[in-house]
Tab-separated table of C-alpha atoms in Angstrom:
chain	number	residue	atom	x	y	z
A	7	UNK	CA	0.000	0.000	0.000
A	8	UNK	CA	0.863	3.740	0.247
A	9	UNK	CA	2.361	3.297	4.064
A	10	UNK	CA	1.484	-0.276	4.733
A	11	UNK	CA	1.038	-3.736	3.981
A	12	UNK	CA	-1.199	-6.282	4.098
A	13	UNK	CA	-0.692	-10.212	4.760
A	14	UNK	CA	-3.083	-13.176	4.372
A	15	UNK	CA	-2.252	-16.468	6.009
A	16	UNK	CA	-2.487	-19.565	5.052
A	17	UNK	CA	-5.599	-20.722	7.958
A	18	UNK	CA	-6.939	-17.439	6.372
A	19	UNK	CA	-6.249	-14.698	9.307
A	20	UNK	CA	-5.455	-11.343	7.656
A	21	UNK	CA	-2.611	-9.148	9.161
A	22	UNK	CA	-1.650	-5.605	8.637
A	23	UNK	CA	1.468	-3.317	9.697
A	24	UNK	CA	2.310	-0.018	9.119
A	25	UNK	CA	0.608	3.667	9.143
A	26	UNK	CA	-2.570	3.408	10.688
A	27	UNK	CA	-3.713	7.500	10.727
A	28	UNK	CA	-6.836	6.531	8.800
A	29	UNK	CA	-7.546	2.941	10.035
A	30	UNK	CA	-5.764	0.986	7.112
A	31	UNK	CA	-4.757	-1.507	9.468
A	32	UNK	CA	-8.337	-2.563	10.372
A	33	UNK	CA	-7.559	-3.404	14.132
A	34	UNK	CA	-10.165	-0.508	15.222
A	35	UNK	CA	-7.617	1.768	15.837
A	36	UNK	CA	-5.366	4.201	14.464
A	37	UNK	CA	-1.903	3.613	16.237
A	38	UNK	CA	0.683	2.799	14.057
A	39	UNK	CA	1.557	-0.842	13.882
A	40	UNK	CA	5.398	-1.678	13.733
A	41	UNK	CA	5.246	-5.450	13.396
A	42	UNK	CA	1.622	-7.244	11.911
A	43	UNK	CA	-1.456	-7.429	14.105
A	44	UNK	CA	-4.369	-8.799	13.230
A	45	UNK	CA	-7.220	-6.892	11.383
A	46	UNK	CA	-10.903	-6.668	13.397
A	47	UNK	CA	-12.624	-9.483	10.536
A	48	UNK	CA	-13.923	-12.801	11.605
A	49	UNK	CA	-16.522	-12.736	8.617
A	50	UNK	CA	-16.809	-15.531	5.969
A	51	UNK	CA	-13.211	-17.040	4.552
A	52	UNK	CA	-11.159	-14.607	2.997
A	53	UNK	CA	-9.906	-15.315	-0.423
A	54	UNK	CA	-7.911	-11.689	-1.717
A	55	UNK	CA	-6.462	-8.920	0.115
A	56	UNK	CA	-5.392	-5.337	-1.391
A	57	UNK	CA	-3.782	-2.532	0.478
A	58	UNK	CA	-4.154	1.123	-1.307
A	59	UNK	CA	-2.789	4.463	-0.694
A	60	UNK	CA	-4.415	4.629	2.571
A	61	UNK	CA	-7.421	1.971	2.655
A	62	UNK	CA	-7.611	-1.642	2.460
A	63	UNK	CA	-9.851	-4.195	0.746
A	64	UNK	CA	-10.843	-8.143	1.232
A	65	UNK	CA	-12.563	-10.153	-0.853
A	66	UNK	CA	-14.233	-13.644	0.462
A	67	UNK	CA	-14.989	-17.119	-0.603
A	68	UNK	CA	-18.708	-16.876	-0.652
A	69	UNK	CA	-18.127	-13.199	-3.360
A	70	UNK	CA	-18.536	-10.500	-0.636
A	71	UNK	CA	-16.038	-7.128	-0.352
A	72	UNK	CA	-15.437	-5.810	2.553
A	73	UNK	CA	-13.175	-2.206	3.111
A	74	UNK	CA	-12.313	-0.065	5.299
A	75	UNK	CA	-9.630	2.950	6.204
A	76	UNK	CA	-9.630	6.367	4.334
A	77	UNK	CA	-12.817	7.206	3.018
A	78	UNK	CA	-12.666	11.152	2.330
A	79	UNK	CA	-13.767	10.083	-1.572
A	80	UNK	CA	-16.116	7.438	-0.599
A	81	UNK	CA	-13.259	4.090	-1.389
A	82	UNK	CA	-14.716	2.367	1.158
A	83	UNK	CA	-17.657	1.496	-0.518
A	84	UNK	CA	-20.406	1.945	2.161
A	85	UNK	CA	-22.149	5.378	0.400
A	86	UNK	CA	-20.295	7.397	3.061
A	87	UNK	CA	-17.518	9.459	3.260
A	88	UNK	CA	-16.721	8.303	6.695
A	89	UNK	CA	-13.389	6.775	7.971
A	90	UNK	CA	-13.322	3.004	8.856
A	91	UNK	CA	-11.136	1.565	11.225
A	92	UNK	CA	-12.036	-2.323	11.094
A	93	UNK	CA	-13.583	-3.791	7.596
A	94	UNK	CA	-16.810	-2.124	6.573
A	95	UNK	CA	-19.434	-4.361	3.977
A	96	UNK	CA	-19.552	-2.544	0.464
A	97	UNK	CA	-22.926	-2.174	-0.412
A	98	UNK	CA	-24.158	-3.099	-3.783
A	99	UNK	CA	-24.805	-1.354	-7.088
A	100	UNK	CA	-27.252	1.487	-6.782
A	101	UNK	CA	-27.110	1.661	-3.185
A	102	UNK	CA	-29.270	-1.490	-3.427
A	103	UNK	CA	-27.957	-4.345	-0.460
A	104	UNK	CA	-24.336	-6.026	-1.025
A	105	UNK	CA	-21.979	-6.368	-3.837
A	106	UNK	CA	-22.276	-9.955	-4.096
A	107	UNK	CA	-20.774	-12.407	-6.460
A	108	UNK	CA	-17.298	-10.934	-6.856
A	109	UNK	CA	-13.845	-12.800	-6.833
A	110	UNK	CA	-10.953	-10.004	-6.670
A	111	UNK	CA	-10.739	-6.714	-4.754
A	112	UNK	CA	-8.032	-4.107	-6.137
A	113	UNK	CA	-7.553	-0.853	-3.842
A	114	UNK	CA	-6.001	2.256	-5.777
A	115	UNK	CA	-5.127	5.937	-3.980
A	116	UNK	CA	-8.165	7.119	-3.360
A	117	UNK	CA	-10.421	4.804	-5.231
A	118	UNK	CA	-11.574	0.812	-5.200
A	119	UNK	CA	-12.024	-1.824	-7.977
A	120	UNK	CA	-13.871	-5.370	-7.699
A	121	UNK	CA	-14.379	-8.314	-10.780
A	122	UNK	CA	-17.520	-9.967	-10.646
A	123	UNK	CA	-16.928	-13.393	-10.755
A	124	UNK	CA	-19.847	-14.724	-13.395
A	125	UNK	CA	-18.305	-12.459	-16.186
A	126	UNK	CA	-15.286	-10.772	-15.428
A	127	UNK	CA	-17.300	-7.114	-15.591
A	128	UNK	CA	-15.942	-4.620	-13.220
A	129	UNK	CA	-16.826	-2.202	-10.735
A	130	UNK	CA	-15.427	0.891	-9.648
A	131	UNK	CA	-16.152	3.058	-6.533
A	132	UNK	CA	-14.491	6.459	-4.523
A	133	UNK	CA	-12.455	9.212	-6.373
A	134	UNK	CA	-13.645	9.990	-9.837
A	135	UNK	CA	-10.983	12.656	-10.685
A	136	UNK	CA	-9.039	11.695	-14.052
A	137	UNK	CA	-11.590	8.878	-15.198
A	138	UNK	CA	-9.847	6.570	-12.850
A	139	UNK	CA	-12.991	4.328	-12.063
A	140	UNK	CA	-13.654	3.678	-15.286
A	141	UNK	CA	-17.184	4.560	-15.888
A	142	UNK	CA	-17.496	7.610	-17.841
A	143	UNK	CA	-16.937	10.152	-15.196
A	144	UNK	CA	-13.980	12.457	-14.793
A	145	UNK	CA	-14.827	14.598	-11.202
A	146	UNK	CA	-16.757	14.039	-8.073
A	147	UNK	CA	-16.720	11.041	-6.058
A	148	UNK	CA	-18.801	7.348	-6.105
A	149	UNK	CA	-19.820	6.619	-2.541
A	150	UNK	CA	-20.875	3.477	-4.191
A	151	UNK	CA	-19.952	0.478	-6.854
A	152	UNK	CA	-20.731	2.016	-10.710
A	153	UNK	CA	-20.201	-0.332	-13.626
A	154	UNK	CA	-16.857	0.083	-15.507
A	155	UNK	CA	-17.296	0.837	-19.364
A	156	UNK	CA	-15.498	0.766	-22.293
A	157	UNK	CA	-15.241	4.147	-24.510
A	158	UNK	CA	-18.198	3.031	-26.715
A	159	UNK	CA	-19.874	3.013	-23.467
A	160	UNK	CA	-20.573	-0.809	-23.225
A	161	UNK	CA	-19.810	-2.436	-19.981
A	162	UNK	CA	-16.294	-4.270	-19.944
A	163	UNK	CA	-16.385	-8.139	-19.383
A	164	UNK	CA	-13.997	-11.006	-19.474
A	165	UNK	CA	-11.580	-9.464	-16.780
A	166	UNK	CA	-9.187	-11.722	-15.284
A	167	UNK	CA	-6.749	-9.506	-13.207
A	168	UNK	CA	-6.918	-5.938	-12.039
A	169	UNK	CA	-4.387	-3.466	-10.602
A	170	UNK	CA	-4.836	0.136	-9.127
A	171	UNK	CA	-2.306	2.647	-8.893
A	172	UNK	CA	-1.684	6.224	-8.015
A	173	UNK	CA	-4.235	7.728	-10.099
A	174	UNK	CA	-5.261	5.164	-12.759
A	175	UNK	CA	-5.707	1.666	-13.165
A	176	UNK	CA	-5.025	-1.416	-15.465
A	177	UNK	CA	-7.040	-4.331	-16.355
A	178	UNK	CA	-6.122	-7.557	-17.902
A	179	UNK	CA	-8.659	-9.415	-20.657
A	180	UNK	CA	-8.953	-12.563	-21.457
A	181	UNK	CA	-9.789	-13.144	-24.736
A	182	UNK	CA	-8.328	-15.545	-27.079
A	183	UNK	CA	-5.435	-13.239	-27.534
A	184	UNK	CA	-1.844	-15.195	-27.059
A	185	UNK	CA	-1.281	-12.725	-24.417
A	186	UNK	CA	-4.612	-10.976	-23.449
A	187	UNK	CA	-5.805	-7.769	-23.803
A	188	UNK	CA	-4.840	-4.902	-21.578
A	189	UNK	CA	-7.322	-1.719	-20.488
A	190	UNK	CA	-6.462	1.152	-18.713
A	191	UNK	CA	-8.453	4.203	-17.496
A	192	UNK	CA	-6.914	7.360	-15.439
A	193	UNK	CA	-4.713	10.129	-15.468
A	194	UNK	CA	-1.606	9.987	-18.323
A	195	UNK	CA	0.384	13.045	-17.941
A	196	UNK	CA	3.452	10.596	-17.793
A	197	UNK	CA	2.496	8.012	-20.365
A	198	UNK	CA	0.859	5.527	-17.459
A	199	UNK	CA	-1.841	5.076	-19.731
A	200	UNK	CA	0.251	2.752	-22.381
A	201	UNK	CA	-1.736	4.758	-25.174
A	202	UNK	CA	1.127	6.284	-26.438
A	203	UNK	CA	-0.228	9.812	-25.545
A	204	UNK	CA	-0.471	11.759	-22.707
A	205	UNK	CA	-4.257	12.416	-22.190
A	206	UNK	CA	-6.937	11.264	-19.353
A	207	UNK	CA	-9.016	8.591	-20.178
């Protein structure tokens, strides 16, 4: 992450060290961990872990994300803008119960991605600025999930792997390609993009 780092073990405890100013750790606190503690979960089994710039996400067995930490631009996922200190339930798409069915969890600076495990669409959630999400928007903040679309506005599918960064993101396709197809969405004064330009997208 931006300041910490995340652990998951193999009888699936999940362990966190680090800065802890915003609750990234997730031991409902905010004291600065020097060696791993444990983070506040004891939810269904965990199956992915992602530490951001100053949140952190989980992902579980049975498709539910949980996150918690910073959540000035609404990362977290829970339609608030309110810091969590142990791991917080994101709720589903249009504010409508939980985001279910998902099998990877990919924390960015200020923003969150999840795959949905039926057909590798994605969703994208906190700080909108620079198109990072991924879903049309370039300002403001989503409190909660919003579908990730192509330019031709069609909602991308067949995602197998995911990464956040600073202030854009990359996502790997599968599809029939020898080595897959690769997406990105963000800020790319400094090329990040891989679009041979230097534009947003």
């Amino acid at each position: 992450g931006g300041y910490h780092c995340m652990a998951l073990s193999s009888d699936g405890t999940v362990y966190a060290w680090g800065m802890n100013d915003q609750g990234q750790c997730g031991d409902n606190s905010t004291t600065e961990r020097k060696t791993p503690i444990e983070v506040s979960y004891s939810g269904d089994a965990v199956s992915n872990i992602s530490a951001g710039f100053l949140h952190s996400g989980l992902t579980t067995t049975t498709g539910k994300v949980y996150c918690w930490g910073s959540n000035g631009n609404g990362q977290v996922g829970d339609n608030s803008t309110t810091q969590r200190n142990t791991p917080t339930q994101v709720v589903g798409v249009g504010n409508v119960g939980t985001l279910a069915g998902i099998r990877d969890v990919s924390c960015g600076d200020s923003f969150t991605h999840a795959i949905k495990d039926s057909d590798g669409s994605v969703y994208g959630w906190g700080k909108q600025l620079y198109g990072m999400i991924g879903n049309g928007q370039n300002s403001g903040d989503a409190l909660t999930p919003t579908s990730v679309i192509l330019s031709g506005g069609s909602v991308v599918t067949g995602i197998t792997q995911i990464s956040g960064g600073g202030d854009y993101a990359l996502m790997l396709k599968s599809d029939g390609t020898v080595d897959g197809t690769v997406y990105a969405c963000g800020i790319g004064t400094n090329g990040q993009l891989g679009d041979g330009g230097t534009s947003d997208n």
